[in-house]
Coordinates of C-alpha atoms and ligand atoms in Angstrom, one line a residue:
M1 CA -33.6 -30.7 -3.1
H2 CA -31.9 -30.2 -6.4
K3 CA -28.2 -31.2 -6.3
T4 CA -25.9 -29.5 -8.7
W5 CA -23.4 -32.3 -8.6
G6 CA -26.0 -34.7 -9.8
G7 CA -25.7 -38.3 -10.7
R8 CA -22.3 -39.2 -9.3
F9 CA -23.6 -39.1 -5.7
R10 CA -25.6 -41.7 -4.0
E11 CA -25.8 -40.1 -0.6
D12 CA -26.9 -36.7 0.5
T13 CA -24.2 -34.5 1.9
D14 CA -23.7 -34.8 5.7
Q15 CA -25.3 -31.8 7.4
R16 CA -22.0 -31.1 9.2
V17 CA -20.2 -31.0 5.9
E18 CA -22.8 -28.6 4.6
E19 CA -22.3 -26.3 7.5
F20 CA -18.5 -26.6 7.3
T21 CA -18.3 -25.9 3.6
E22 CA -20.9 -23.2 3.1
S23 CA -19.9 -19.8 2.0
I24 CA -23.4 -18.3 1.4
S25 CA -23.2 -16.6 4.8
F26 CA -20.5 -14.3 3.4
D27 CA -20.5 -14.6 -0.4
Q28 CA -24.2 -13.5 -0.7
R29 CA -22.6 -10.1 -0.8
L30 CA -21.5 -10.9 -4.4
Y31 CA -25.1 -11.4 -5.7
A32 CA -25.1 -8.4 -8.0
Q33 CA -21.7 -9.3 -9.5
D34 CA -22.8 -12.9 -9.9
I35 CA -26.0 -12.0 -11.7
A36 CA -24.3 -9.4 -13.9
A37 CA -21.8 -12.1 -15.0
S38 CA -24.5 -14.7 -15.6
I39 CA -26.5 -12.2 -17.7
A40 CA -23.4 -11.6 -19.9
H41 CA -22.8 -15.3 -20.1
A42 CA -26.4 -16.1 -21.1
R43 CA -26.3 -13.4 -23.9
M44 CA -23.1 -14.9 -25.1
L45 CA -24.5 -18.4 -25.2
A46 CA -27.4 -17.1 -27.4
K47 CA -24.9 -15.3 -29.7
V48 CA -23.0 -18.5 -30.4
G49 CA -26.1 -20.7 -30.7
L50 CA -25.9 -22.6 -27.4
L51 CA -29.2 -21.0 -26.3
T52 CA -32.0 -19.7 -28.4
A53 CA -32.7 -15.9 -28.2
D54 CA -36.0 -16.7 -26.3
E55 CA -34.2 -18.9 -23.8
A56 CA -31.6 -16.2 -23.1
D57 CA -34.3 -13.6 -22.7
A58 CA -36.1 -15.8 -20.2
I59 CA -32.9 -16.4 -18.3
V60 CA -32.0 -12.7 -18.2
Q61 CA -35.5 -11.7 -17.0
T62 CA -35.5 -14.3 -14.3
L63 CA -32.1 -13.3 -13.1
E64 CA -33.2 -9.8 -12.9
A65 CA -36.3 -10.9 -10.9
I66 CA -34.0 -12.8 -8.5
R67 CA -31.8 -9.8 -8.1
A68 CA -34.9 -7.7 -7.1
E69 CA -35.9 -10.3 -4.6
I70 CA -32.5 -10.4 -3.0
E71 CA -32.5 -6.6 -2.8
T72 CA -35.8 -6.4 -1.1
G73 CA -34.9 -9.2 1.3
R74 CA -37.4 -11.7 -0.1
F75 CA -34.9 -14.3 -1.4
P76 CA -34.3 -17.3 0.9
F77 CA -30.7 -18.1 1.6
R78 CA -30.0 -21.7 2.7
T79 CA -26.9 -23.3 4.0
K80 CA -27.7 -26.4 2.0
L81 CA -27.2 -24.5 -1.3
E82 CA -23.6 -23.7 -0.3
D83 CA -22.7 -20.6 -2.2
I84 CA -24.1 -17.6 -4.1
H85 CA -23.6 -19.3 -7.5
T86 CA -25.6 -22.4 -6.5
H87 CA -28.3 -20.3 -5.0
I88 CA -28.9 -18.2 -8.1
E89 CA -28.7 -21.2 -10.4
H90 CA -31.0 -23.2 -8.2
A91 CA -33.6 -20.4 -8.2
L92 CA -33.4 -20.1 -11.9
I93 CA -33.9 -23.9 -12.4
E94 CA -36.9 -23.8 -10.0
R95 CA -38.5 -21.1 -12.1
L96 CA -37.4 -22.1 -15.7
G97 CA -36.9 -25.9 -15.5
D98 CA -34.7 -27.1 -18.4
V99 CA -34.0 -23.7 -19.8
G100 CA -32.5 -22.8 -16.4
R101 CA -30.4 -26.0 -16.5
K102 CA -28.6 -24.6 -19.6
L103 CA -27.1 -21.5 -18.0
H104 CA -24.0 -23.3 -16.6
T105 CA -23.0 -24.3 -20.1
G106 CA -19.3 -23.6 -20.8
R107 CA -18.5 -22.2 -17.4
S108 CA -17.6 -23.4 -13.9
R109 CA -17.9 -22.0 -10.4
N110 CA -14.2 -21.5 -10.6
D111 CA -14.2 -18.9 -13.3
Q112 CA -17.5 -17.6 -11.9
I113 CA -16.0 -16.8 -8.5
A114 CA -12.9 -15.3 -10.0
T115 CA -15.1 -13.0 -12.2
D116 CA -17.4 -12.0 -9.3
M117 CA -14.4 -11.1 -7.1
K118 CA -12.8 -9.0 -9.9
L119 CA -16.1 -7.2 -10.6
W120 CA -16.5 -6.6 -6.8
T121 CA -12.8 -5.5 -6.4
R122 CA -13.1 -3.0 -9.3
E123 CA -16.0 -1.3 -7.5
A124 CA -14.3 -1.5 -4.1
I125 CA -11.2 0.2 -5.5
D126 CA -13.3 3.0 -6.9
T127 CA -15.0 3.4 -3.5
I128 CA -11.8 3.5 -1.6
G129 CA -10.3 5.8 -4.2
R130 CA -13.1 8.3 -3.6
L131 CA -12.8 8.1 0.1
V132 CA -9.0 8.7 -0.1
R133 CA -9.7 11.7 -2.2
D134 CA -12.1 13.1 0.4
T135 CA -9.5 12.7 3.0
Q136 CA -6.9 14.4 0.8
R137 CA -9.4 17.3 0.3
A138 CA -9.8 17.6 4.0
L139 CA -6.0 17.7 4.5
I140 CA -5.6 20.4 1.8
E141 CA -8.3 22.5 3.4
A142 CA -6.6 22.1 6.8
A143 CA -3.3 23.1 5.1
E144 CA -5.0 26.3 3.7
R145 CA -6.6 27.2 7.0
N146 CA -3.3 26.8 8.9
A147 CA -1.1 28.2 6.1
D148 CA 1.0 30.4 8.4
L149 CA 1.2 28.1 11.5
I150 CA 4.7 26.9 12.4
L151 CA 5.0 23.5 14.0
P152 CA 8.0 21.8 15.5
G153 CA 9.1 19.0 13.2
Y154 CA 10.3 15.8 14.8
T155 CA 12.7 13.0 14.1
H156 CA 12.9 10.2 16.7
L157 CA 10.1 12.1 18.3
Q158 CA 12.7 14.7 19.4
R159 CA 12.3 18.3 18.2
A160 CA 14.3 18.7 15.1
Q161 CA 13.5 21.6 12.7
P162 CA 10.5 23.9 12.2
V163 CA 7.9 23.0 9.6
L164 CA 4.9 24.8 8.3
A165 CA 1.6 23.1 9.3
A166 CA 0.7 23.2 5.6
H167 CA 3.8 21.2 4.9
Y168 CA 2.8 18.7 7.6
F169 CA -0.7 18.2 6.0
L170 CA 0.7 17.9 2.5
A171 CA 3.0 15.1 3.7
Y172 CA -0.1 13.0 4.3
V173 CA -1.6 14.1 1.0
E174 CA 1.4 12.7 -0.7
K175 CA 1.3 9.4 1.2
L176 CA -2.4 9.0 0.4
E177 CA -1.7 9.8 -3.3
R178 CA 0.8 6.9 -3.4
D179 CA -1.9 4.7 -1.8
R180 CA -4.5 5.9 -4.4
T181 CA -2.2 5.2 -7.4
R182 CA -1.2 1.9 -5.9
L183 CA -4.9 1.0 -5.9
F184 CA -5.4 2.0 -9.4
D185 CA -2.3 0.1 -10.5
C186 CA -3.9 -2.9 -9.0
R187 CA -7.1 -2.1 -10.8
K188 CA -5.3 -1.9 -14.2
R189 CA -3.6 -5.3 -13.6
L190 CA -6.8 -7.1 -12.5
D191 CA -8.8 -5.8 -15.5
E192 CA -8.7 -9.2 -17.3
L193 CA -11.9 -11.3 -17.7
P194 CA -11.7 -14.8 -16.1
L195 CA -15.1 -16.0 -17.3
G196 CA -14.8 -18.6 -20.1
T197 CA -11.7 -20.3 -18.7
A198 CA -14.2 -22.7 -17.1
A199 CA -12.9 -25.1 -14.4
L200 CA -9.2 -25.0 -15.3
A201 CA -8.6 -26.0 -18.9
G202 CA -11.2 -24.0 -20.8
T203 CA -14.0 -25.7 -22.8
S204 CA -14.6 -27.6 -26.0
L205 CA -17.8 -25.5 -26.6
P206 CA -17.7 -22.7 -29.1
I207 CA -18.0 -19.8 -26.5
D208 CA -17.1 -16.2 -27.3
R209 CA -15.1 -14.8 -24.5
E210 CA -14.5 -11.5 -26.3
F211 CA -18.2 -10.8 -26.3
V212 CA -18.4 -11.4 -22.6
R213 CA -15.4 -9.2 -22.0
Q214 CA -17.2 -6.3 -23.8
Q215 CA -20.4 -6.9 -21.9
L216 CA -18.7 -6.8 -18.5
G217 CA -16.3 -4.0 -19.5
F218 CA -13.0 -5.7 -18.9
A219 CA -9.9 -4.3 -20.6
R220 CA -8.4 -7.7 -21.6
L221 CA -9.1 -11.4 -21.6
A222 CA -7.2 -13.5 -19.1
A223 CA -4.9 -15.5 -21.2
N224 CA -4.3 -18.8 -19.4
S225 CA -7.2 -20.8 -18.0
L226 CA -4.9 -22.8 -15.5
D227 CA -3.6 -19.5 -14.2
V228 CA -7.0 -17.9 -13.8
S229 CA -8.5 -20.8 -11.9
S230 CA -5.9 -20.3 -9.1
D231 CA -5.1 -16.6 -9.4
R232 CA -5.8 -14.5 -6.3
D233 CA -2.9 -12.1 -6.8
F234 CA -5.3 -9.2 -7.4
L235 CA -6.9 -9.7 -3.9
L236 CA -3.5 -9.8 -2.3
E237 CA -2.5 -6.6 -4.0
F238 CA -5.7 -4.9 -3.1
V239 CA -5.4 -5.9 0.5
F240 CA -1.8 -4.8 0.5
A241 CA -2.9 -1.4 -0.8
L242 CA -5.5 -1.3 1.9
S243 CA -2.9 -2.2 4.5
M244 CA -0.7 0.7 3.4
I245 CA -3.7 3.1 3.9
A246 CA -4.4 1.6 7.3
V247 CA -0.8 1.9 8.3
H248 CA -0.6 5.5 7.1
L249 CA -3.8 6.4 9.0
S250 CA -2.5 4.6 12.1
G251 CA 0.6 6.8 12.2
W252 CA -1.4 9.9 11.7
A253 CA -3.8 8.8 14.5
E254 CA -1.0 8.2 16.9
E255 CA 0.4 11.7 16.2
W256 CA -2.9 13.4 17.0
I257 CA -3.5 11.2 20.1
L258 CA -0.1 12.6 21.3
W259 CA -0.8 16.1 20.1
S260 CA -4.1 16.2 22.0
T261 CA -2.5 15.3 25.4
V262 CA -1.9 17.9 28.1
E263 CA 1.8 17.2 27.6
F264 CA 1.8 18.3 24.0
G265 CA -1.3 20.5 24.0
F266 CA -1.1 21.1 20.2
L267 CA -4.7 20.6 19.3
D268 CA -8.3 20.3 20.3
L269 CA -10.2 17.3 19.0
P270 CA -13.9 18.0 18.3
D271 CA -16.2 16.8 21.1
A272 CA -18.3 15.0 18.6
F273 CA -15.3 12.7 17.8
C274 CA -14.3 11.9 21.3
T275 CA -15.9 10.0 24.1
G276 CA -16.1 10.4 27.9
S277 CA -15.2 8.2 30.8
S278 CA -17.7 6.3 32.8
I279 CA -15.9 7.2 36.1
M280 CA -13.6 10.2 35.5
P281 CA -15.8 13.2 34.8
H282 CA -13.1 15.4 33.3
K283 CA -12.0 12.9 30.6
K284 CA -12.3 13.5 26.9
N285 CA -10.8 10.5 25.1
P286 CA -9.6 10.3 21.5
D287 CA -11.3 6.9 20.9
V288 CA -11.9 7.4 17.2
L289 CA -8.2 8.0 16.6
E290 CA -7.3 5.1 18.9
L291 CA -9.6 2.8 17.0
I292 CA -8.3 4.0 13.6
R293 CA -4.8 3.1 15.0
G294 CA -6.2 -0.2 16.4
K295 CA -8.1 -1.3 13.4
S296 CA -5.0 -1.2 11.2
A297 CA -4.1 -4.5 13.0
R298 CA -7.2 -6.1 11.4
V299 CA -6.2 -5.1 7.9
V300 CA -2.6 -6.1 8.3
G301 CA -3.9 -9.4 9.8
D302 CA -6.2 -9.8 6.7
L303 CA -3.2 -9.5 4.4
Q304 CA -1.2 -12.0 6.4
R305 CA -4.1 -14.4 6.3
L306 CA -4.3 -14.2 2.5
L307 CA -0.5 -14.6 2.0
V308 CA -0.6 -17.7 4.2
L309 CA -3.7 -19.0 2.5
V310 CA -2.2 -19.0 -1.0
K311 CA 1.2 -20.2 0.0
G312 CA 1.9 -23.7 -1.3
L313 CA -1.3 -24.2 -3.2
P314 CA -0.9 -26.4 -6.3
L315 CA -2.6 -25.4 -9.6
A316 CA -5.4 -24.9 -10.2
Y317 CA -8.5 -24.1 -8.1
N318 CA -8.4 -25.5 -4.5
R319 CA -11.3 -25.1 -2.1
D320 CA -8.9 -23.2 0.3
L321 CA -9.5 -20.2 -1.9
Q322 CA -13.0 -19.9 -0.6
E323 CA -11.4 -18.6 2.6
D324 CA -10.2 -15.4 0.8
K325 CA -13.4 -13.5 0.9
Q326 CA -13.9 -12.7 4.6
A327 CA -10.4 -11.3 4.8
V328 CA -10.9 -9.2 1.7
F329 CA -14.3 -7.9 2.8
D330 CA -13.1 -7.2 6.3
A331 CA -10.1 -5.2 5.0
F332 CA -12.3 -3.2 2.7
D333 CA -15.0 -2.5 5.3
T334 CA -12.4 -1.5 7.9
V335 CA -10.5 0.9 5.7
A336 CA -13.6 2.4 4.3
A337 CA -14.9 3.0 7.9
C338 CA -11.6 4.6 9.0
L339 CA -11.5 6.9 6.0
Q340 CA -15.1 7.9 6.5
L341 CA -14.2 9.2 9.9
A342 CA -10.7 10.6 9.1
A343 CA -12.0 13.3 6.7
P344 CA -14.6 14.9 9.0
L345 CA -12.2 14.7 12.0
I346 CA -9.5 16.6 10.0
Q347 CA -12.1 19.2 9.0
A348 CA -13.1 19.8 12.6
V349 CA -9.7 19.8 14.3
R350 CA -8.5 23.1 15.8
F351 CA -4.8 23.9 16.5
R352 CA -3.9 25.7 19.7
R353 CA -1.9 28.2 17.9
E354 CA -0.9 30.2 21.0
A355 CA 0.3 27.2 22.9
I356 CA 2.3 26.0 20.0
A357 CA 3.9 29.4 19.4
Q358 CA 4.8 29.9 23.0
R359 CA 6.9 26.7 23.1
L360 CA 8.3 26.9 19.6
D361 CA 11.6 28.3 21.0
D362 CA 12.2 25.1 23.0
G363 CA 14.4 22.5 21.4
F364 CA 16.7 24.6 19.2
L365 CA 14.7 24.1 16.0
D366 CA 16.9 26.8 14.4
A367 CA 20.3 25.1 15.1
T368 CA 20.6 23.3 11.8
T369 CA 19.8 26.5 9.8
L370 CA 22.5 28.3 11.8
M371 CA 24.9 25.6 10.8
E372 CA 24.0 26.0 7.2
Y373 CA 24.6 29.7 7.5
L374 CA 28.1 29.1 8.7
I375 CA 28.6 26.7 5.7
Q376 CA 27.5 29.5 3.4
L377 CA 30.1 31.7 5.0
G378 CA 32.7 29.2 4.0
M379 CA 33.1 27.0 7.0
P380 CA 33.5 23.2 6.4
M381 CA 30.3 21.4 7.3
R382 CA 31.8 19.3 10.0
S383 CA 33.4 22.4 11.6
A384 CA 30.1 24.3 11.5
H385 CA 28.3 21.3 13.1
E386 CA 30.9 21.3 15.9
A387 CA 30.7 25.1 16.4
V388 CA 26.8 25.1 16.6
G389 CA 26.9 22.1 18.9
K390 CA 29.1 24.2 21.3
L391 CA 26.8 27.2 21.0
V392 CA 23.8 25.0 21.9
R393 CA 25.7 23.8 25.0
R394 CA 26.4 27.5 25.9
C395 CA 22.7 28.1 25.6
E396 CA 21.9 25.2 27.9
E397 CA 24.3 26.6 30.4
R398 CA 22.8 30.1 30.2
R399 CA 19.3 28.7 29.9
C400 CA 18.6 30.8 26.8
R401 CA 17.9 30.5 23.0
L402 CA 20.4 30.8 20.2
A403 CA 18.8 34.2 19.5
D404 CA 19.6 35.4 23.0
L405 CA 23.3 34.6 23.0
P406 CA 25.4 37.8 23.2
P407 CA 27.4 38.9 20.1
E408 CA 30.7 37.9 21.7
E409 CA 29.7 34.2 21.7
Y410 CA 29.3 34.4 17.9
E411 CA 32.4 36.5 17.4
A412 CA 34.4 33.8 19.2
I413 CA 33.2 31.3 16.5
R414 CA 34.1 33.6 13.6
P415 CA 34.9 37.3 13.6
G416 CA 32.1 39.3 12.0
L417 CA 29.5 36.6 12.5
S418 CA 27.4 38.6 14.9
S419 CA 26.5 41.2 12.2
G420 CA 24.2 38.8 10.2
V421 CA 23.5 36.0 12.6
Y422 CA 20.5 37.5 14.3
Q423 CA 18.6 37.5 11.0
I424 CA 19.2 33.7 10.9
V425 CA 18.5 32.4 14.4
G426 CA 15.0 32.3 15.8
V427 CA 12.5 29.9 14.6
Q428 CA 10.7 32.3 12.3
N429 CA 14.0 33.2 10.6
A430 CA 15.1 29.6 10.4
L431 CA 11.8 28.6 8.7
R432 CA 12.1 31.4 6.1
A433 CA 15.6 30.3 5.2
F434 CA 14.5 26.9 3.7
R435 CA 14.6 27.0 0.0
S436 CA 15.4 23.5 -1.5
L437 CA 12.7 21.9 -3.7
G438 CA 10.2 20.0 -1.6
S439 CA 11.4 21.8 1.6
T440 CA 9.2 23.5 4.2
G441 CA 10.3 27.0 3.0
P442 CA 7.2 29.2 2.6
E443 CA 7.6 29.6 -1.2
Q444 CA 8.0 25.9 -1.7
V445 CA 5.0 25.1 0.4
A446 CA 2.9 27.7 -1.3
A447 CA 3.8 26.2 -4.6
Q448 CA 3.0 22.6 -3.4
L449 CA -0.3 23.8 -2.1
R450 CA -1.2 25.5 -5.4
R451 CA -0.2 22.4 -7.3
W452 CA -2.5 20.3 -5.2
R453 CA -5.3 22.7 -5.3
E454 CA -5.2 22.8 -9.1
R455 CA -5.0 19.0 -9.2
L456 CA -8.0 18.6 -7.0
D457 CA -10.0 21.3 -8.7
Q458 CA -9.6 19.5 -12.1
D459 CA -9.6 16.0 -10.5
V460 CA -8.9 13.7 -13.4
G461 CA -9.8 10.5 -11.5
I462 CA -6.6 8.5 -11.6
Ligands
LIG501 N1 -17.5 -20.9 -3.0 C1 -16.4 -21.2 -3.8 C2 -15.3 -20.2 -3.5 O1 -15.6 -19.2 -2.9 C3 -16.8 -21.0 -5.3 C4 -16.0 -21.9 -6.2 C5 -16.3 -23.3 -5.8 N2 -15.7 -24.2 -6.8 C6 -15.6 -25.5 -6.5 N3 -15.1 -26.2 -7.5 N4 -16.1 -26.0 -5.4 O2 -14.2 -20.4 -3.8

């Protein structure tokens, strides 16, 4: 068996060590990135005269053949060959002999793995970006479908003020937009080529990093070899951005789990997205939403794992860094899977409009608007707060709504109040009164919806 570490070693590696140190079981996922980077590297070596043109051609063709074998499941992966870099180099040497032994000129597995992970993360960000967009589209369509529906809005999970369903959906569109731009910020920052920084100090060979940069489509060259060899910031940022998505989805899932209960009765989840009970014949459980909520724990755990992994590592590369991959892949796979289910679930949900409307009068959703009306009539805010608080108490005594209080109750607060107040109280009236920018007022929401619709219709990517 060919040993990449060569002459320094007299003994074969202990089999237990091979099993303990291998990463091929999970880094084989990086084969396409590893081969793309090797092809760029080989072409560069030919350009600067460290390979002949024929040697580079042979290497490139063989790398492409290896890629095809991996893709069709014909390539043997072996624990003994440790990682994806060694596997591919080993296969190259098996086929090309001395020419294959030249590929690793002027590079190290340290700059190779950093390059592979950056290439992989760039694509992963694009994938998640698209999935987030799909979810945003589903939310906007749901906002358009339910444009006139009024929902109770909550703080502390207590009824607070009325909100339009469209406003509710757009709230998540905004959260996801921050998540998307956070991902693309991370993408911009990571867009620096590591390859050519070699093990930690660079190389004395006349390599051309700028050429490789262009081949692999990186925006800039990473400037400091010592930094690059140890840098995993981009993976931490990426997994943080994924954690935010997972946490946002988890809050939304919790909301809909509650809303689908008999106690709330706000919505019907599609049968196709629920599961039954093995013993209770009547049950329809929101398992998909529960798992979206539950899987956020994995992603947050992955972030934690990475933070602890890099804490206290001296410069430059340390083998600890091999442990980054499973956390990153798991966070990506988990968030991608959650987003893939979120969009169709949002598309298929149905609100129980009647049931929501029937109970909209519970909870004094119009009280704050009434207070603001008194403020507009000249009453100091604190006095208006006090006065409406008393009116709410009167309603509780009489078991009625603010809109049902007789005129004398309002006259007692302020003479003349009863003439205009009945156009203010009542949930519909209260909702129409909102007008501040970004509020749930119908004109504001219509404008937000238009803005989002236009933005998505001419989706500019970032
Ligand atoms: N499998 C290693 C990793 O994932 C690749 C780099 C190994 N470098 C080394 N000097 N052992 O980090």
